[in-house]
Amino acid sequence: MGVKEINQPLPRPPGLVGEGNPAVPRGLAERLAMWSARRRVLVLVLWLLLTLTAYASSFLVPGTAIQDADYLDGESAVAERAVDTAEFDEGAMETVLIQSRSGTLDRSTGTAVAEELKRAYGGVGVLTVRGPNFSTDNRSAMLSVELDRGRGEDRKEPIEVVEPMLDATASVQKAHGDLRIEQIGAGSIRKDFSIQDAKDFRRAELISIPITLVILLIAFGALAAAGIPLLLGLTAVGAALGISGLVSALVPISPFQSSLVMLLGLAVGVDYSLFYVRRQREERAAGRSLHEALLRTAATSGRAIIVSGVAVAIAAAGMYFTNSALFDSLATGTILVVLMAVLGSLTVVPAMLALLGDKVNSPRIPLLWRRSQAASESRIWNTILRPVLKSPSLTVLLGLVLIGLMTAPVAGMKLQMPTDDQLPKSYPIVQTRDRLVAAFPGEGSSHTVVVEADPASAEQVRTAMADLMARAGATGQFSAVDDPRITTSVDGRITRMFVPFPQRVDSPEAEQTLQLLRTELAPAALGGIPGATWAVGGSTAFSSDVSSALRERLPLIAGFVLLLSLIVMLLAFRSIIIAAVTTVLNILSVAASFGILTLVFQNTWAEDLLGFDSSGFVVAWIPVILFVVLIGLSMDYNVFILSRIREPLHRGADLRDSVRHGIASSAGVVTSAAMVMVAVFAVFATLSTLEMKQLGVGLAIAILVDITIIRALLLPGILMMLGKAPWKEHKALRRVPSVAHE
């Protein structure tokens, strides 16, 4: 049978049982499939143009970077926004550290090198250089450097002006191999992070793409069939990144967004197209024409992709309830990449299948070529399901016990935002920071006190701030400071002061000093200034405020996501019981993921395995991301498996045989799709940052739980216990198009 079959008039083959004639396109998925198949070259060209144009255009449109205050919440956000809206008569601050590699730093040597650095900084935008100051152990010297950022509308971010100074510092370092000469500041930190993040991103791409291709080759045994899902996933990611870049001209974009888009885009893009290609091959293997096979695939897998994509998008929309620009950015990126994956699966994949015809099964891969012939049922899964279907109650009990054991650590989960103390020790800038803090403790942890008052009260504010520093020092919980660093904005409206303390910013002692400042010291020292308002910010405040806000909003987000996912499944299968069962199973897989996440990252046993230093907490925004994403992704497998179970039931088959057939016949494609997701997520668990490690582990664990305990034990066991009652459609929903279809 040739590709030309697609262009023939629509046949109406007799004898097809079910909701109408599946050979006649009725739903959106079927109509899109046939339209794309007939215009296959046009569809492929348009998709390629869309991807390239969107991606290229994003580089031409100036985007809006997310600001520091957009990550914050509560009082810390008030402090940061006050500083952001003010213009201080100071540039970007950088600190240069000079150390002896072997022992004591001779003061004459340190002074000479400092003078050499000052000469090197001439003409590179440096306003002032203070120092050198020497450490008490006589091993280190420090310079404080102020870089010109410009004024008014021409004012630049620190990262935009730091490059020439970095080059100058590096040139002096080359001339003094026996010394360590390095710099750190807002600009150099962001510069180093952007370099390290780019390396991580490239490494993730280089590892995940070949792994994904290998899994697809094993699943299909043919290069063309394996290439379609991979190409769809990559182009969906490219298009989504491009559109996100265009959207960033209107709303702030987070640097985490590109990582999440790649992580999810490659996973769902490959998943959706894999389901589509595999089902089409099964229909062809059953002897159906290319045209009929494509229609049946669209009526089953195509509709399931729509439901799954809508579910993931709705779940991602729950992040908008956090009222945070960070989560708004992540939600937008997730929704865009999922919608692009759905659109590509419903149009590009049918076009490719129509273009290739039966050549989709070539060229065959040696030793794997037999996989290009679609198998009916998995023997392994038939063996697994035999005792499950025989003793469903015992199976469900076993599954719940396993889920309970994995979920148990959640009771001790501690949510906290990461600070500088959790930055990867492999980053050069982090090593510089650690050396600087060790040599000059006063350059380490601090709270930021920001006061807004009438400019006429500027001197009174500065006096009160100095009094506040004295009060803090008298408590013995803060670092002693003789000359407080107090700066006032050009218009005299905003005054800022750093209050240092000797502990790590994520320590309980740091939290105590924060609360002491907020509740006692600041009100006592600043309360007498007429009309003044103040806020205490900084790293400790950031972690405390954001963590508290996320804990408060998580129930609202969870309720929204669960309710809408329940509605989606209800409309898809027209059964209240099925919708409730899938929702509960989704919650169980997410809970197990939370438990494993807590067990891994709040303890030290997995540090060497995953290459991290235990922080003793789970990053506060990770559960939000995991919950909304996993609820959507978990529905993928439920939708496809339940669709396959329902098909024979609608033809009058026995429940036991239908459950066995539905799971065993979908085992190959679902397992392959899950392995792709697990592989991609596991790659992200190897990245440098704590956030990406926790996100990768959490997603990978949840998918593994979903395809093993949920699919092998709980789902078939519960369905057998409930009998045929769940499959009776609710009368009020019978007119709603169903995802399940013969």
XYZ file of C-alpha atoms in Angstrom:
742
model
C 0.000 0.000 0.000
C 1.389 3.374 -0.933
C 1.386 6.890 0.407
C -1.140 7.921 -2.254
C -3.899 6.305 -0.178
C -4.035 9.461 1.912
C -5.297 11.458 -1.050
C -8.147 9.083 -1.876
C -11.799 9.835 -0.943
C -12.699 8.958 2.633
C -13.945 5.348 2.788
C -16.692 4.083 5.088
C -15.654 0.525 5.893
C -18.504 -1.527 7.378
C -18.521 -3.492 10.590
C -16.764 -1.018 12.875
C -18.274 -1.079 16.335
C -18.322 1.927 18.661
C -19.053 5.606 18.631
C -19.657 6.142 14.952
C -17.321 5.239 12.132
C -13.645 5.850 12.987
C -12.719 5.892 9.313
C -14.559 9.195 8.963
C -12.827 12.166 10.608
C -15.094 13.636 13.267
C -12.972 15.191 15.985
C -10.277 17.829 15.963
C -7.450 15.279 16.138
C -8.757 13.334 13.150
C -9.396 16.407 11.013
C -5.935 17.794 11.773
C -4.343 14.450 10.943
C -6.011 14.175 7.552
C -5.440 17.828 6.685
C -1.756 17.495 7.575
C -1.379 14.188 5.744
C -2.752 15.638 2.511
C -0.546 18.737 2.791
C 2.429 16.964 4.297
C 5.184 18.955 2.584
C 3.485 22.266 3.340
C 2.991 21.297 7.012
C 6.623 20.304 7.427
C 7.867 23.503 5.776
C 5.549 25.665 7.878
C 6.626 23.914 11.076
C 10.297 24.374 10.244
C 9.731 28.034 9.407
C 7.799 28.560 12.631
C 10.585 27.015 14.709
C 13.431 28.882 12.997
C 11.594 32.211 12.808
C 10.486 32.141 16.442
C 13.921 31.135 17.687
C 15.772 33.681 15.529
C 13.321 36.494 16.293
C 13.817 36.032 20.027
C 17.403 37.244 19.615
C 16.269 40.386 17.821
C 13.635 41.425 20.353
C 15.001 42.952 23.582
C 13.740 40.847 26.450
C 12.906 41.839 29.998
C 15.120 40.077 32.510
C 13.554 39.147 35.815
C 14.733 41.409 38.613
C 15.980 40.331 42.031
C 12.832 41.672 43.694
C 10.678 39.478 41.449
C 12.038 36.406 43.234
C 11.148 37.800 46.633
C 8.092 38.028 48.810
C 7.009 39.806 51.964
C 9.281 42.287 53.719
C 12.384 41.249 51.760
C 10.591 42.174 48.524
C 9.683 45.579 49.957
C 13.330 46.219 50.797
C 14.615 45.081 47.409
C 12.053 47.082 45.419
C 12.843 50.223 47.413
C 16.512 49.840 46.494
C 15.697 49.033 42.864
C 13.592 52.180 42.449
C 16.272 54.404 43.968
C 19.425 55.718 42.346
C 22.462 55.632 44.594
C 25.499 57.728 43.854
C 27.676 54.648 43.651
C 28.674 52.221 40.974
C 28.884 48.457 40.885
C 31.028 47.164 43.725
C 33.666 44.481 43.164
C 36.132 43.064 45.689
C 39.609 41.903 44.675
C 41.299 39.282 46.842
C 45.091 38.920 46.881
C 46.415 35.820 48.635
C 49.657 33.947 49.005
C 49.344 30.368 47.746
C 52.025 29.061 50.101
C 51.932 31.066 53.330
C 52.151 34.632 54.636
C 51.576 37.519 52.238
C 54.352 40.040 52.672
C 52.768 43.455 53.121
C 55.178 45.091 50.714
C 54.338 42.464 48.091
C 50.610 42.878 48.705
C 50.880 46.651 48.458
C 52.943 46.441 45.252
C 50.443 44.088 43.615
C 47.588 46.335 44.732
C 49.265 49.304 43.039
C 49.767 47.210 39.892
C 46.074 46.367 39.919
C 45.138 50.020 40.290
C 47.227 50.870 37.241
C 45.637 47.992 35.284
C 42.176 49.306 36.144
C 42.867 52.662 34.555
C 40.622 53.163 31.551
C 38.328 50.176 32.235
C 35.474 52.099 33.866
C 36.753 52.014 37.454
C 35.671 55.008 39.565
C 37.443 54.352 42.850
C 39.752 51.775 44.420
C 39.998 51.521 48.214
C 42.666 49.552 50.024
C 44.541 47.386 50.304
C 43.274 46.073 53.646
C 45.163 43.131 55.131
C 43.667 40.149 56.965
C 44.540 39.351 60.575
C 46.355 36.155 59.542
C 48.611 38.113 57.132
C 47.766 35.791 54.227
C 45.372 38.040 52.325
C 44.826 41.578 51.097
C 41.611 43.083 49.777
C 40.729 45.909 47.411
C 37.258 47.461 47.156
C 36.589 48.630 43.608
C 33.719 50.760 42.341
C 32.758 50.453 38.666
C 30.985 53.163 36.695
C 27.425 52.070 35.807
C 26.331 55.352 34.234
C 23.412 57.515 35.315
C 19.716 57.817 34.585
C 18.426 55.938 31.547
C 22.004 54.973 30.581
C 22.571 53.179 33.903
C 23.737 49.607 33.272
C 23.588 46.386 35.225
C 26.810 45.251 36.972
C 27.222 42.309 34.583
C 27.307 44.742 31.647
C 30.292 46.717 32.955
C 32.414 44.106 34.724
C 34.069 42.402 31.735
C 36.970 44.893 31.221
C 37.858 44.756 34.914
C 37.813 40.948 34.894
C 40.255 40.999 31.972
C 42.514 43.427 33.815
C 42.481 41.283 36.972
C 43.286 38.178 34.923
C 46.250 39.904 33.243
C 47.794 40.780 36.635
C 47.175 37.237 37.865
C 49.177 35.841 34.934
C 52.167 37.920 35.998
C 52.081 36.569 39.574
C 51.780 32.803 39.528
C 52.792 32.490 43.181
C 49.781 34.561 44.241
C 46.046 34.099 43.925
C 44.441 37.259 42.528
C 40.691 37.070 41.942
C 37.600 39.219 42.181
C 33.993 38.871 43.270
C 30.954 41.132 43.167
C 27.457 41.365 41.736
C 28.734 41.623 38.165
C 31.414 38.923 38.347
C 29.035 36.548 40.170
C 26.386 36.829 37.475
C 29.033 36.563 34.776
C 30.395 33.330 36.225
C 26.902 31.924 36.795
C 25.899 32.617 33.195
C 29.003 30.777 31.993
C 28.420 27.811 34.298
C 24.700 27.652 33.475
C 25.498 27.651 29.755
C 27.952 24.786 30.289
C 25.347 22.832 32.241
C 22.726 23.464 29.567
C 25.034 22.302 26.778
C 26.053 19.238 28.771
C 22.411 18.359 29.366
C 21.742 18.630 25.639
C 24.797 16.565 24.677
C 23.873 13.791 27.109
C 20.077 13.705 26.926
C 19.731 13.731 23.126
C 21.917 10.646 22.456
C 20.310 8.782 25.381
C 16.859 9.609 24.059
C 17.815 8.434 20.567
C 19.172 5.132 21.920
C 15.956 4.478 23.844
C 13.877 5.251 20.763
C 16.025 3.013 18.579
C 15.518 0.161 21.052
C 11.791 0.873 21.127
C 11.339 1.025 17.340
C 14.306 -0.815 15.855
C 14.235 1.577 12.909
C 16.010 4.887 12.412
C 13.145 6.749 10.727
C 10.576 5.785 13.372
C 12.982 6.718 16.155
C 13.913 10.001 14.504
C 10.372 11.383 14.288
C 9.785 11.720 18.080
C 13.267 13.097 18.684
C 12.983 15.706 15.941
C 9.526 16.707 17.143
C 10.791 17.087 20.708
C 13.771 19.211 19.667
C 11.778 21.479 17.360
C 9.031 21.907 19.976
C 11.702 23.025 22.457
C 13.239 25.400 19.905
C 9.886 26.929 18.994
C 8.856 27.297 22.642
C 12.183 28.923 23.573
C 11.767 31.334 20.672
C 8.198 32.263 21.572
C 9.194 32.605 25.236
C 11.926 34.988 24.157
C 9.367 37.082 22.268
C 7.014 37.031 25.255
C 9.867 38.267 27.446
C 9.582 41.622 25.688
C 6.337 42.063 27.611
C 6.872 40.143 30.860
C 10.035 39.303 32.838
C 11.704 35.980 32.054
C 13.611 33.805 34.507
C 16.931 32.167 33.572
C 15.477 28.919 34.960
C 12.816 28.976 32.258
C 15.051 27.713 29.438
C 16.179 24.740 31.546
C 12.593 23.820 32.418
C 11.442 24.242 28.807
C 14.169 21.903 27.591
C 13.536 19.442 30.405
C 9.789 19.188 29.803
C 9.734 19.927 26.091
C 12.042 17.103 25.125
C 10.186 14.722 27.456
C 6.586 15.468 26.413
C 7.460 16.135 22.768
C 9.083 12.726 22.452
C 6.324 11.122 24.532
C 3.413 12.431 22.493
C 4.907 11.664 19.107
C 6.106 8.254 20.302
C 2.539 7.352 21.310
C 1.321 8.518 17.906
C 3.936 6.703 15.815
C 3.646 3.476 17.799
C -0.146 3.362 17.514
C -0.030 4.036 13.780
C 2.405 1.137 13.301
C 0.156 -1.154 15.307
C -2.791 -0.272 13.082
C -0.719 -0.930 9.969
C 0.486 -4.230 11.403
C -3.189 -5.171 11.878
C -3.640 -4.929 8.114
C -5.351 -1.557 7.848
C -4.645 0.863 5.030
C -2.392 3.832 5.592
C -5.395 6.139 5.517
C -7.466 4.111 7.970
C -4.497 3.504 10.268
C -3.847 7.226 10.464
C -7.478 7.979 11.235
C -7.658 5.343 13.967
C -4.408 6.635 15.441
C -5.748 10.185 15.495
C -9.039 9.006 17.044
C -7.205 7.261 19.884
C -3.660 8.495 20.487
C -4.393 11.902 18.953
C -7.306 12.552 21.268
C -5.335 11.253 24.242
C -2.527 13.697 23.396
C -5.001 16.579 23.432
C -6.362 15.566 26.836
C -2.875 15.027 28.242
C -1.579 18.322 26.866
C -4.555 20.239 28.218
C -4.030 18.575 31.606
C -0.349 19.538 31.743
C -1.101 23.103 30.640
C -3.858 23.470 33.229
C -1.598 22.071 35.922
C 1.158 24.511 34.943
C -1.330 27.390 35.141
C -1.566 26.667 38.861
C 1.841 28.316 39.236
C 0.254 31.682 38.476
C -1.358 31.525 41.924
C 2.037 31.999 43.577
C 1.908 35.700 42.680
C 5.597 35.493 41.791
C 7.265 36.625 38.570
C 9.542 33.581 38.824
C 6.642 31.125 38.727
C 4.787 33.206 36.139
C 7.815 32.807 33.879
C 8.084 29.058 34.544
C 4.351 28.563 34.002
C 4.445 30.453 30.700
C 7.408 28.446 29.442
C 5.808 25.148 30.447
C 2.472 25.945 28.820
C 4.130 27.123 25.611
C 6.336 24.058 25.188
C 3.491 21.641 25.967
C 1.161 23.348 23.489
C 3.896 23.284 20.842
C 4.444 19.561 21.503
C 0.707 18.904 21.176
C 0.432 20.948 17.980
C 3.436 19.209 16.455
C 2.161 15.753 17.413
C -1.240 16.421 15.812
C 0.118 17.932 12.588
C 3.814 17.304 11.972
C 3.794 13.642 13.014
C 0.845 12.706 10.715
C 2.548 14.635 7.918
C 5.790 12.700 8.456
C 3.946 9.384 8.602
C 2.101 10.204 5.392
C 5.331 11.286 3.705
C 7.265 8.172 4.730
C 4.494 5.594 4.482
C 5.849 2.160 5.324
C 9.389 3.504 4.965
C 8.964 4.652 8.557
C 10.181 1.133 9.445
C 13.535 1.659 7.727
C 16.446 1.594 7.799
C 16.307 -1.263 10.240
C 18.841 -1.463 13.042
C 20.757 -4.758 13.247
C 19.650 -6.943 16.163
C 16.821 -4.514 16.892
C 15.003 -4.684 13.591
C 12.342 -7.049 14.895
C 11.107 -4.229 17.077
C 10.029 -2.431 13.912
C 7.226 -4.976 13.750
C 4.670 -3.792 16.331
C 4.063 -6.367 19.036
C 0.526 -6.993 20.264
C 1.064 -7.585 23.975
C 4.034 -7.660 26.319
C 4.788 -11.132 27.658
C 6.593 -9.663 30.648
C 3.632 -7.525 31.592
C 1.225 -10.404 31.101
C 3.329 -12.340 33.605
C 3.365 -9.407 36.047
C -0.375 -8.883 35.760
C -1.348 -12.519 36.325
C -1.061 -12.461 40.167
C -2.301 -8.870 40.273
C -5.555 -9.736 38.518
C -5.915 -12.911 40.570
C -5.615 -11.158 43.962
C -6.422 -7.469 43.410
C -7.109 -6.624 47.084
C -3.757 -7.992 48.238
C -2.035 -6.205 45.347
C -3.583 -2.851 46.221
C -2.573 -3.309 49.860
C 1.018 -4.072 48.818
C 1.091 -1.026 46.534
C -0.228 1.275 49.246
C 2.354 -0.033 51.722
C 5.173 0.685 49.252
C 3.828 4.167 48.526
C 3.436 4.751 52.266
C 7.052 3.828 52.942
C 8.288 6.187 50.243
C 5.979 8.975 51.399
C 6.846 8.697 55.120
C 9.875 11.070 55.013
C 7.550 13.900 53.913
C 6.622 14.370 57.576
C 10.118 15.758 58.145
C 10.353 17.823 54.957
C 11.920 21.222 55.532
C 11.300 23.854 52.877
C 13.800 26.657 52.431
C 15.169 28.825 49.653
C 18.842 28.269 48.765
C 21.318 31.023 49.543
C 24.921 31.673 48.567
C 25.955 28.964 51.027
C 24.343 26.313 48.802
C 26.003 27.404 45.577
C 27.993 24.659 43.825
C 31.501 24.456 45.251
C 32.780 23.644 41.764
C 32.030 27.193 40.579
C 35.228 29.318 40.641
C 33.323 32.350 41.926
C 32.002 30.325 44.882
C 35.527 29.236 45.776
C 36.581 32.883 45.644
C 33.704 33.850 47.944
C 34.640 31.166 50.467
C 38.260 32.328 50.544
C 37.187 35.963 50.917
C 34.808 35.236 53.796
C 37.447 33.082 55.536
C 39.994 35.888 55.305
C 37.609 38.784 55.972
C 34.568 37.596 57.986
C 32.964 41.026 57.787
C 32.561 40.529 54.029
C 30.276 37.528 54.529
C 26.713 37.322 55.832
C 24.592 40.416 56.434
C 21.029 41.671 56.637
C 19.989 44.739 54.645
C 18.025 47.469 56.409
C 16.253 49.862 54.027
C 14.496 53.033 55.210
C 12.216 55.246 53.132
C 11.599 58.726 54.522
C 11.204 62.377 53.594
C 14.483 63.661 52.087
C 14.480 66.402 54.711
C 14.968 63.677 57.344
C 17.990 62.115 55.601
C 20.479 63.078 58.316
C 18.115 61.928 61.061
C 17.761 58.606 59.233
C 21.536 58.135 59.016
C 21.904 58.892 62.725
C 19.155 56.391 63.552
C 20.780 53.770 61.316
C 24.099 54.216 63.133
C 22.212 53.803 66.405
C 20.642 50.629 65.044
C 24.093 49.235 64.240
C 25.276 50.044 67.743
C 22.223 48.319 69.252
C 22.859 45.259 67.071
C 26.503 45.068 68.104
C 25.550 45.336 71.777
C 23.478 42.137 71.573
C 26.563 40.035 70.813
C 24.727 38.273 67.979
C 26.015 40.521 65.188
C 29.509 41.314 63.914
C 31.159 44.370 65.457
C 31.342 47.292 62.997
C 33.087 50.578 63.819
C 32.171 52.376 60.593
C 28.717 51.262 59.349
C 28.217 51.171 55.587
C 25.271 53.567 55.193
C 24.317 54.878 51.747
C 21.574 57.331 50.776
C 19.960 57.655 47.361
C 20.578 60.728 45.216
C 17.144 62.144 46.040
C 17.616 61.472 49.782
C 14.519 59.282 49.929
C 16.044 55.809 50.444
C 18.780 54.911 52.933
C 20.413 51.479 53.076
C 22.692 49.801 55.594
C 24.240 46.326 55.793
C 24.182 44.689 59.230
C 26.721 41.819 59.276
C 26.527 38.700 61.432
C 29.090 35.885 61.852
C 26.921 32.854 60.994
C 25.912 31.266 57.695
C 22.906 32.964 56.135
C 20.909 29.704 56.262
C 21.637 28.956 59.916
C 19.049 29.063 62.751
C 21.143 31.817 64.320
C 20.757 33.920 61.161
C 16.976 33.522 61.367
C 17.095 34.623 65.011
C 19.056 37.766 64.175
C 16.598 38.529 61.352
C 13.611 38.335 63.686
C 15.478 40.355 66.319
C 16.115 43.110 63.782
C 12.553 43.131 62.510
C 10.681 42.921 65.786
C 12.903 44.780 68.279
C 16.013 46.584 67.084
C 14.687 48.314 63.948
C 11.440 49.572 65.576
C 13.378 50.847 68.596
C 16.004 52.715 66.557
C 13.893 53.909 63.616
C 10.477 54.399 65.191
C 11.125 58.036 66.054
C 11.579 59.193 62.437
C 8.400 60.985 61.275
C 6.681 59.218 58.338
C 9.491 56.700 57.867
C 8.924 53.116 56.755
C 11.539 50.412 56.872
C 12.102 46.810 55.842
C 14.789 44.225 56.520
C 15.974 42.207 53.524
C 18.989 40.168 52.505
C 19.645 36.486 51.811
C 18.252 35.173 55.089
C 15.132 37.310 54.735
C 14.740 36.169 51.135
C 14.792 32.509 52.129
C 12.506 33.001 55.119
C 9.886 35.134 53.360
C 9.670 33.169 50.118
C 9.530 29.811 51.915
C 6.707 31.035 54.155
C 4.747 32.414 51.195
C 5.077 29.191 49.196
C 3.972 27.078 52.160
C 0.890 29.262 52.509
C 0.001 29.189 48.804
C 0.737 25.522 48.067
C -2.718 24.337 49.271
C -4.415 26.835 46.931
C -2.242 25.733 44.022
C -2.837 22.053 44.807
C -6.590 22.568 45.057
C -6.745 24.389 41.724
C -4.648 21.823 39.887
C -6.449 18.798 41.339
C -9.896 20.228 40.698
C -9.211 21.096 37.070
C -7.362 17.827 36.382
C -10.359 16.003 37.857
C -12.652 17.915 35.497
C -10.430 17.128 32.496
C -10.485 13.394 33.261
C -14.207 13.542 33.928
C -14.856 15.068 30.527
C -12.388 12.713 28.855
C -13.840 9.442 30.199
C -17.315 10.593 31.238
C -16.950 8.696 34.513
C -16.786 10.239 37.980
C -15.164 7.122 39.444
C -12.423 6.937 36.802
C -11.679 10.637 37.263
C -11.479 10.227 41.048
C -9.280 7.115 40.858
C -6.771 8.716 38.498
C -6.624 11.873 40.603
C -5.885 9.871 43.763
C -3.217 7.823 41.968
C -1.601 10.999 40.702
C -1.470 12.363 44.247
C 0.157 9.143 45.462
C 2.929 9.302 42.859
C 3.629 12.942 43.713
C 3.646 12.180 47.457
C 6.131 9.348 46.908
C 8.323 11.734 44.928
C 8.248 14.253 47.776
C 9.242 11.544 50.231
C 12.203 10.307 48.203
C 13.278 13.911 47.598
C 13.319 14.528 51.338
C 15.170 11.279 52.008
C 17.860 12.062 49.428
C 18.526 15.762 49.904
C 17.943 16.267 53.626
C 20.509 13.572 54.410
C 24.110 12.960 53.401
C 24.068 9.356 52.137
C 23.564 10.352 48.476
C 26.053 13.242 48.348
C 28.821 11.333 46.561
C 26.335 9.589 44.285
C 24.760 12.818 42.993
C 27.665 15.200 43.622
C 26.152 17.677 46.073
C 26.571 18.910 49.636
C 23.457 18.243 51.694
C 21.642 21.459 52.534
C 19.326 19.816 55.051
C 16.251 21.094 53.214
C 14.235 20.863 50.015
C 14.294 24.013 47.884
C 10.969 25.710 48.620
C 9.856 26.175 45.018
C 10.632 22.601 43.947
C 7.464 21.033 45.463
C 5.361 23.621 43.624
C 6.983 22.795 40.291
C 6.900 19.055 40.965
C 3.267 19.075 41.948
C 1.921 20.997 38.982
C 4.150 19.251 36.434
C 3.762 15.719 37.771
C -0.005 15.913 38.037
C -0.032 16.755 34.345
C 2.607 14.221 33.284
C 1.125 11.402 35.366
C -2.097 11.800 33.442
C -0.238 10.919 30.233
C 0.003 7.285 31.145
C -3.407 7.106 32.775
C -5.044 8.560 29.684
C -3.301 6.195 27.260
C -3.668 3.085 29.408
C -7.311 3.719 30.326
C -8.076 4.405 26.670
C -6.639 1.005 25.713
C -8.587 -0.698 28.501
C -11.836 0.940 27.467
C -11.596 -0.065 23.810
C -12.220 -3.825 24.324
C -14.761 -3.057 27.048
C -16.809 -1.127 24.500
C -16.674 -4.166 22.266
C -18.164 -6.296 25.044
C -14.988 -7.953 26.337
C -14.572 -9.271 29.886
C -13.184 -6.781 32.481
C -10.217 -8.965 33.425
C -9.199 -9.448 29.796
C -9.738 -5.752 29.060
C -7.516 -4.638 31.945
C -4.852 -7.188 31.007
C -4.987 -6.304 27.319
C -5.044 -2.538 27.922
C -1.953 -2.568 30.126
C -0.026 -5.289 28.296
C -0.694 -3.823 24.839
C 0.349 -0.329 25.914
C 3.326 -1.565 27.941
C 5.909 -1.180 25.195
C 5.083 2.369 24.202
C 4.343 3.610 27.731
C 7.522 2.063 29.126
C 9.593 3.510 26.294
C 8.032 6.929 26.793
C 8.604 6.738 30.530
C 12.222 5.698 30.059
C 12.773 8.732 27.837
C 11.356 10.977 30.557
C 13.355 9.297 33.301
C 16.556 9.531 31.237
C 16.067 13.243 30.478
C 15.141 14.038 34.075
C 18.070 12.000 35.405
C 20.459 14.034 33.248
C 19.246 17.182 34.982
C 19.969 15.516 38.318
C 23.655 15.584 37.316
C 23.749 19.356 36.794
C 25.593 21.637 39.178
C 22.896 23.635 40.934
C 20.957 22.218 43.863
C 17.638 23.295 42.334
C 18.186 21.391 39.096
C 19.370 18.284 40.957
C 16.291 18.232 43.148
C 13.975 18.908 40.216
C 15.561 16.134 38.129
C 15.480 13.565 40.952
C 11.914 14.448 41.918
C 10.582 14.134 38.372
C 12.514 10.935 37.613
C 11.371 9.220 40.830
C 7.739 10.161 40.257
C 7.751 8.747 36.714
C 9.418 5.528 37.922
C 6.786 5.157 40.645
C 4.086 5.870 38.082
C 5.127 3.158 35.624
C 5.867 0.540 38.289
C 3.833 0.674 41.488
C 0.952 2.731 40.080
C 0.632 0.961 36.723
C 1.672 -2.549 37.773
C -0.085 -2.783 41.143
C -2.530 -0.058 42.107
C -4.272 0.793 38.826
C -5.111 -2.784 37.712
C -5.866 -3.838 41.288
C -8.284 -0.975 41.918
C -9.990 -1.428 38.549
C -10.556 -5.114 39.281
C -11.916 -4.348 42.757
C -14.359 -1.769 41.386
C -15.658 -4.005 38.600
C -17.460 -2.476 35.619
C -19.099 0.292 37.637
C -16.424 2.913 36.821
C -16.927 2.411 33.106
C -20.594 3.372 33.143
C -20.769 6.815 31.634
C -22.538 9.560 33.525
C -25.761 10.467 31.748
C -25.096 14.198 31.824
C -21.712 13.682 30.126
C -22.648 11.306 27.325
C -22.750 14.074 24.754
C -19.207 15.136 25.625
C -16.645 13.703 23.139
C -14.620 10.976 24.830
C -10.884 10.380 24.516
C -11.411 6.625 24.471
C -12.375 5.284 21.071
C -12.203 2.114 19.139
